[in-house]
Amino acid sequence: MSKDGSSAVFPLTLEYAVRWARKNSLWPMPYGTSCCGIELMSTLSSTYDLARFGAEVVRFSPRQADLLLVAGTITTKMGPVLRQVYDQMCEPKWVIAMGACSSSGGIFNTYSVLQGIDEIMPVDIYVPGCPPIPEGLIYAIMRLQDTIEKGLPRPKAERLTPEQARNAMSYREVITDSIFKDPSKSSLEESLAQSAAPEAAKTKSSHSTKEG
Amino acid sequence: METLLKNDLVTPLQDYYNPNVLLNLGPSHPAMHGTLRVMCRVNGETIEDASCEIGYLHRAIEKLAENKTYHQWIVYTDRLNYCSALANNVGYVMAVEDVMGITITERCMYIRMICLELARVIDHIICVAINALDLGAMTVFWMLYTWREQAYTIIEGMCGMRLTTSYARIGGMAYDLPENFQAEMKIFLEGLPKTLDDVEKLLSANRIWVDRTKDVGILTAEECLGFGLTGPVARASGVDQDLRRDRPYYNYSDLDWDVVVATKGDVYDRYLVRMEEMRQSLKILKQLCAKLPGGSIWTEDSRVLIPKKKDVYEKMEVLIHHFKIFMEGIDVPPGESYRAIEAPNGELGYYVVSRGGPKAWRIKIKSPSLALFQSYEHSIKGAKIPDAIAILGSLNIIAGELDR
Amino acid sequence: MSRLLLKNREAQDGINGHLKQNYAQQGRYDEDANQEGILWLVSSGDLPEVVRKLREDSSLAMDRLADLSAYDNVDGVDGAGRFVFFIHLYSSKFHSRMRIKCLIAEGEEVPTLTGIWPMANWLERECFDMFGIRFRGHPDMRRILMDERFEGHPLRKEYGLEARQQFSDSLPIRMVTENEVSK
C-alpha cells in the first residue's frame, strides 16, 4: 500500500510474474570473439546502453549468466569450447547469435569456420549484420524479451539445403503461404508437405549435435 | 622434454602437495582480448612457465585470397585488425597498386592518410580503454568510448559502415568525403584532447595505476628486435622505428609531427606512448584536414577505373569493360610486392604474389599481433597473474590479425 | 607507385647494388615491383649462414626479421621445386628491405632461424601447419593454427577451401617446458 492509499500490488499469475522478471533481468554472457565483439562493447557502453534493458550485470562466468551472446566467428577449434560454456549455463538460458558469422558462418565459408553456431546449440535470436549496429542488437534483445514475455515456443531453426537456398524466391512463397498463415505449423516439413513443394531433405550435420 | 597433460579426474595424493598448479587462462576469459589461450604453471600467484595457444579464430583469410578476386578480398582485410579496419584496407590496396603500377590522385592520398590516422586514434582508444578496464578503471573506458562513437559517426559518413569499413578500392576510394566531414572532424579534433587530458589526470599519477603498471612486463630493445616487435610496444622499449618517418609513404614526410619513443618498456610506458601517439595523430589529422585538396578520388588508369554510367549505357566497348571489371575482376600483371604500413599495432605488411589474372596466387599478411603474442610467453614468465593481465592489455593483441 | 623519398630510394638502391655484387653468386638476384631486392638461394641449407652474413655485413645490417612463410609453386612457374620459401628482412640502420627466396622440394627440411631470431619460432610453425614444410632444429615443430589432429596442409593448392575437419573436443594444451632456443 503506498502513502496515498493506492495499491501498488498488481494481481498476477505467478507465471506472468516470473516471465516479467526473467525478461527484465537478462544477464548476458558476452562471448565476443571477433569484430562483433567490438560492436557488443559499443552496445554495452554509454551511448547505446544495454543496461537499460536489465543487462546491467555482464557476467563472464557462464554459471552466473542466462543469456549467451555469441558475437563473432566461431571456428572449429573454438566450437567445443563454446559448447562447454553453453552446457555450463543453468536453465533457463537463451542464446543470441549476433552477426553473420555466428548465424551462418558469414563471409567465411572455409575449412575452419562453423557455418553457424546452430550446428552445435539451439539459438533463439539471430542478429544479421556484419557487424550488426548496436541498435540491431538492442532490437534483438527486445525481441527476445517479447518471446520470453509471451512464452512463445522456441523452435530450433531449420537449416536450408543448398537446393532450397538457390530457389530463394520460390522458397519464400512456400514459407509465407504455409508457416505464416498457420503459426502452429512450426515444423518446416509439415508446411512444405502441405503446400506440395519439393521434398525438403534434412541437412545432416557433420558431427553429432547434442540436444540442448 | 615435453610434458603431456592428461585429462586425469583423480589427482594423485602427491600432486596435492605439489605447489605447481596448472592454470588455463582459456580462450573464453574476460581478460583475454579475443580468443587466446595461455596455459600457465603457477606457483602461488607467480607464473613459472607459460605456453600460449592460438588458432581459435583462424578463418582462412589467406586461403580465401586465392579464391576471391582482388576486389572481393577487400572486405576480408577489415576483419583482420577490426579495431582499425581502415588501416588494413589502405595497406592492402597499396600493395596491389604497387604490383599494378598505379599512381593515385592527390585527394585520394590525403583521404587515405586521414583514414590511417583516424584508425590509429581509434585503435589506441580501444587499447587504453580495455587495458584500464582490465585493471579496474571503468570510468576511463566509458569516457574514451564516447569518442570512439564520434569517430564511428565520421567513418559512417565516409563509407556507410562503422566498424568493418571496406573503404579503399584499388585505384581510389569507394566514396568521396561527405559534406559535413570537416564539421564532424572539428568536433573530434577539439573534443578528444580534452578527454585525453581527463584520462591522464585519472591515470598517470594514480597510485594504483602506477603501482600496477610500472616495471611490469619490461621488454628490452634487444628482445624487441629479436621478437620482431614494432609499433608502440617497441617504441616504448626504446626502439626508434616508425615506418612513417623511416620509409615514408604518401605525404608523411611533409607533415609536422613527432615519433613517440619511451625508454623503459613497461606497461606504463606503453600507455604513455599510446596517449602521446594519439595526440600526434590528432596533430597530423588537423594538418591533413586543412590541406585537403580537391579533385577526383579515382585514378585515370583504365585498368581499374570504373567507367561512367552514362558511357556504359551508350558505348559498347565501355559496357564490355565494365562487365569485365565486375564479373571477372581486374587483371593484375605477374609480379609481387611487399608493402608495409605503420598500422596502430606495428608493421602491418601485405605480400602480394600475382601470377596474372584476377585472383592472387598468394597473399601473406605480416601481422604485428603474432610477434606481440609470441613475446607474451616470454614476458609473463616470473610475473604474477594480475601482471599477466596487465601486460596482455598493453600489447593490444587483436585475435583477428593474430590467427587470420 | 611507391613514393619513397629520395634518401630512402638511394639507401634501397645501395642495398640492392651491394646484394647484386656480393651475394648473387649464392643464387640469383631479382627485384620486385617495388624495386626491393630478392635474393634467390640455390639451396635452403645455406639459409642460416647467409642470414648471419647479411646481419653482420655493415653495409646491409639486416637485423630484423619481418616475415617468414612460403607459397605453393605447384605449377612450377618459379622453378623446379614444390614450394618457394621466403623471408623478409629489414635493416634498421638503412631503413631498407630485402627478400630471400628459396625453392624447396616436397619433404625437404629447411634449417630453422629460431636461433637467430626468436620471432621465427611461430612463423615456422605456421609454415609447417599451412604447407607441411618441416624445419630442422626447431624446438617445437607442431601445428599452431589448426588442431593437432588435423590432416593435410590447408594452404597447399590441392586442399579444398571448404574441406572441414571437425573434432568434438579440444585437446589439452601441451606445455613445452624448455622454451629456450639453442644457438
CSV table of N, CA and C in Angstrom, one decimal, chain A residues 41-88:
chain,number,residue,atom,x,y,z
A,41,MET,N,30.7,-4.4,-27.4
A,41,MET,CA,31.3,-3.5,-26.4
A,41,MET,C,30.6,-2.1,-26.6
A,42,SER,N,30.4,-1.7,-27.8
A,42,SER,CA,29.8,-0.4,-28.1
A,42,SER,C,28.3,-0.4,-27.5
A,43,THR,N,27.7,-1.6,-27.7
A,43,THR,CA,26.3,-1.6,-27.1
A,43,THR,C,26.3,-1.6,-25.6
A,44,LEU,N,27.3,-2.1,-25.0
A,44,LEU,CA,27.3,-2.1,-23.6
A,44,LEU,C,27.8,-0.8,-23.0
A,45,SER,N,28.4,0.1,-23.8
A,45,SER,CA,28.9,1.3,-23.3
A,45,SER,C,27.8,2.4,-23.3
A,46,SER,N,28.2,3.6,-23.0
A,46,SER,CA,27.2,4.6,-22.5
A,46,SER,C,26.3,5.1,-23.6
A,47,THR,N,26.8,5.0,-24.9
A,47,THR,CA,25.9,5.6,-26.0
A,47,THR,C,24.7,4.8,-26.2
A,48,TYR,N,24.9,3.5,-26.3
A,48,TYR,CA,23.7,2.6,-26.6
A,48,TYR,C,23.5,1.7,-25.4
A,49,ASP,N,23.5,2.2,-24.3
A,49,ASP,CA,23.4,1.5,-23.0
A,49,ASP,C,22.5,0.2,-23.0
A,50,LEU,N,23.1,-0.9,-22.8
A,50,LEU,CA,22.3,-2.1,-22.8
A,50,LEU,C,21.8,-2.4,-21.4
A,51,ALA,N,22.3,-1.6,-20.4
A,51,ALA,CA,21.9,-1.8,-19.0
A,51,ALA,C,20.5,-1.3,-18.9
A,52,ARG,N,20.0,-0.5,-19.8
A,52,ARG,CA,18.6,-0.1,-19.7
A,52,ARG,C,17.6,-1.3,-19.8
A,53,PHE,N,18.1,-2.3,-20.4
A,53,PHE,CA,17.2,-3.4,-20.6
A,53,PHE,C,17.4,-4.5,-19.6
A,54,GLY,N,18.0,-4.2,-18.5
A,54,GLY,CA,18.2,-5.1,-17.5
A,54,GLY,C,19.5,-5.9,-17.6
A,55,ALA,N,20.3,-5.6,-18.6
A,55,ALA,CA,21.5,-6.3,-18.8
A,55,ALA,C,22.7,-5.6,-18.1
A,56,GLU,N,22.4,-5.1,-17.0
A,56,GLU,CA,23.4,-4.2,-16.2
A,56,GLU,C,24.6,-5.0,-15.9
A,57,VAL,N,24.3,-6.3,-15.4
A,57,VAL,CA,25.4,-7.1,-14.9
A,57,VAL,C,25.9,-8.0,-16.0
A,58,VAL,N,27.1,-7.7,-16.5
A,58,VAL,CA,27.6,-8.5,-17.6
A,58,VAL,C,28.5,-9.6,-16.9
A,59,ARG,N,28.1,-10.8,-17.0
A,59,ARG,CA,28.7,-11.9,-16.2
A,59,ARG,C,29.6,-12.7,-17.2
A,60,PHE,N,30.9,-12.8,-16.8
A,60,PHE,CA,31.8,-13.6,-17.6
A,60,PHE,C,31.8,-15.0,-17.2
A,61,SER,N,31.1,-15.4,-16.2
A,61,SER,CA,31.0,-16.8,-15.9
A,61,SER,C,29.7,-17.4,-16.4
A,62,PRO,N,29.8,-18.5,-17.1
A,62,PRO,CA,28.5,-19.0,-17.6
A,62,PRO,C,27.6,-19.4,-16.5
A,63,ARG,N,28.1,-19.8,-15.4
A,63,ARG,CA,27.2,-20.3,-14.3
A,63,ARG,C,26.4,-19.1,-13.7
A,64,GLN,N,26.8,-17.9,-14.0
A,64,GLN,CA,26.0,-16.8,-13.4
A,64,GLN,C,25.2,-16.0,-14.4
A,65,ALA,N,25.2,-16.5,-15.7
A,65,ALA,CA,24.6,-15.8,-16.7
A,65,ALA,C,23.4,-16.6,-17.3
A,66,ASP,N,22.4,-15.9,-17.9
A,66,ASP,CA,21.4,-16.6,-18.5
A,66,ASP,C,21.2,-16.3,-20.0
A,67,LEU,N,22.0,-15.4,-20.5
A,67,LEU,CA,21.9,-15.1,-22.0
A,67,LEU,C,23.3,-15.2,-22.5
A,68,LEU,N,23.5,-16.1,-23.5
A,68,LEU,CA,24.8,-16.2,-24.1
A,68,LEU,C,24.8,-15.4,-25.4
A,69,LEU,N,25.5,-14.4,-25.4
A,69,LEU,CA,25.6,-13.5,-26.6
A,69,LEU,C,26.8,-13.9,-27.4
A,70,VAL,N,26.6,-14.8,-28.4
A,70,VAL,CA,27.8,-15.2,-29.2
A,70,VAL,C,28.0,-14.2,-30.3
A,71,ALA,N,29.1,-13.4,-30.1
A,71,ALA,CA,29.3,-12.3,-31.1
A,71,ALA,C,30.7,-12.6,-31.8
A,72,GLY,N,30.6,-13.0,-33.0
A,72,GLY,CA,31.9,-13.2,-33.7
A,72,GLY,C,32.0,-14.6,-34.3
A,73,THR,N,33.0,-14.8,-35.1
A,73,THR,CA,33.2,-16.1,-35.8
A,73,THR,C,33.5,-17.2,-34.8
A,74,ILE,N,32.9,-18.3,-34.9
A,74,ILE,CA,33.2,-19.5,-34.1
A,74,ILE,C,33.9,-20.5,-35.1
A,75,THR,N,35.1,-20.8,-34.8
A,75,THR,CA,35.8,-21.7,-35.6
A,75,THR,C,35.7,-23.1,-35.1
A,76,THR,N,36.2,-24.1,-35.9
A,76,THR,CA,36.0,-25.5,-35.5
A,76,THR,C,36.8,-25.7,-34.2
A,77,LYS,N,37.9,-25.0,-34.0
A,77,LYS,CA,38.7,-25.2,-32.8
A,77,LYS,C,38.0,-24.6,-31.6
A,78,MET,N,37.2,-23.6,-31.8
A,78,MET,CA,36.5,-22.9,-30.7
A,78,MET,C,35.2,-23.6,-30.4
A,79,GLY,N,34.6,-24.4,-31.3
A,79,GLY,CA,33.3,-25.0,-31.1
A,79,GLY,C,33.2,-25.8,-29.9
A,80,PRO,N,34.1,-26.7,-29.6
A,80,PRO,CA,33.9,-27.4,-28.3
A,80,PRO,C,34.0,-26.5,-27.1
A,81,VAL,N,34.8,-25.5,-27.1
A,81,VAL,CA,34.8,-24.6,-26.0
A,81,VAL,C,33.5,-23.9,-25.8
A,82,LEU,N,32.9,-23.4,-26.9
A,82,LEU,CA,31.6,-22.7,-26.8
A,82,LEU,C,30.6,-23.7,-26.3
A,83,ARG,N,30.6,-24.9,-26.8
A,83,ARG,CA,29.6,-25.9,-26.3
A,83,ARG,C,29.7,-26.1,-24.8
A,84,GLN,N,31.0,-26.2,-24.4
A,84,GLN,CA,31.2,-26.4,-22.9
A,84,GLN,C,30.7,-25.2,-22.1
A,85,VAL,N,30.9,-24.0,-22.6
A,85,VAL,CA,30.4,-22.9,-22.0
A,85,VAL,C,28.8,-22.9,-21.9
A,86,TYR,N,28.2,-23.3,-23.0
A,86,TYR,CA,26.8,-23.3,-23.1
A,86,TYR,C,26.2,-24.4,-22.1
A,87,ASP,N,27.0,-25.5,-22.0
A,87,ASP,CA,26.5,-26.6,-21.2
A,87,ASP,C,26.6,-26.2,-19.7
A,88,GLN,N,27.5,-25.3,-19.4
A,88,GLN,CA,27.7,-24.9,-18.0
A,88,GLN,C,26.6,-23.9,-17.5
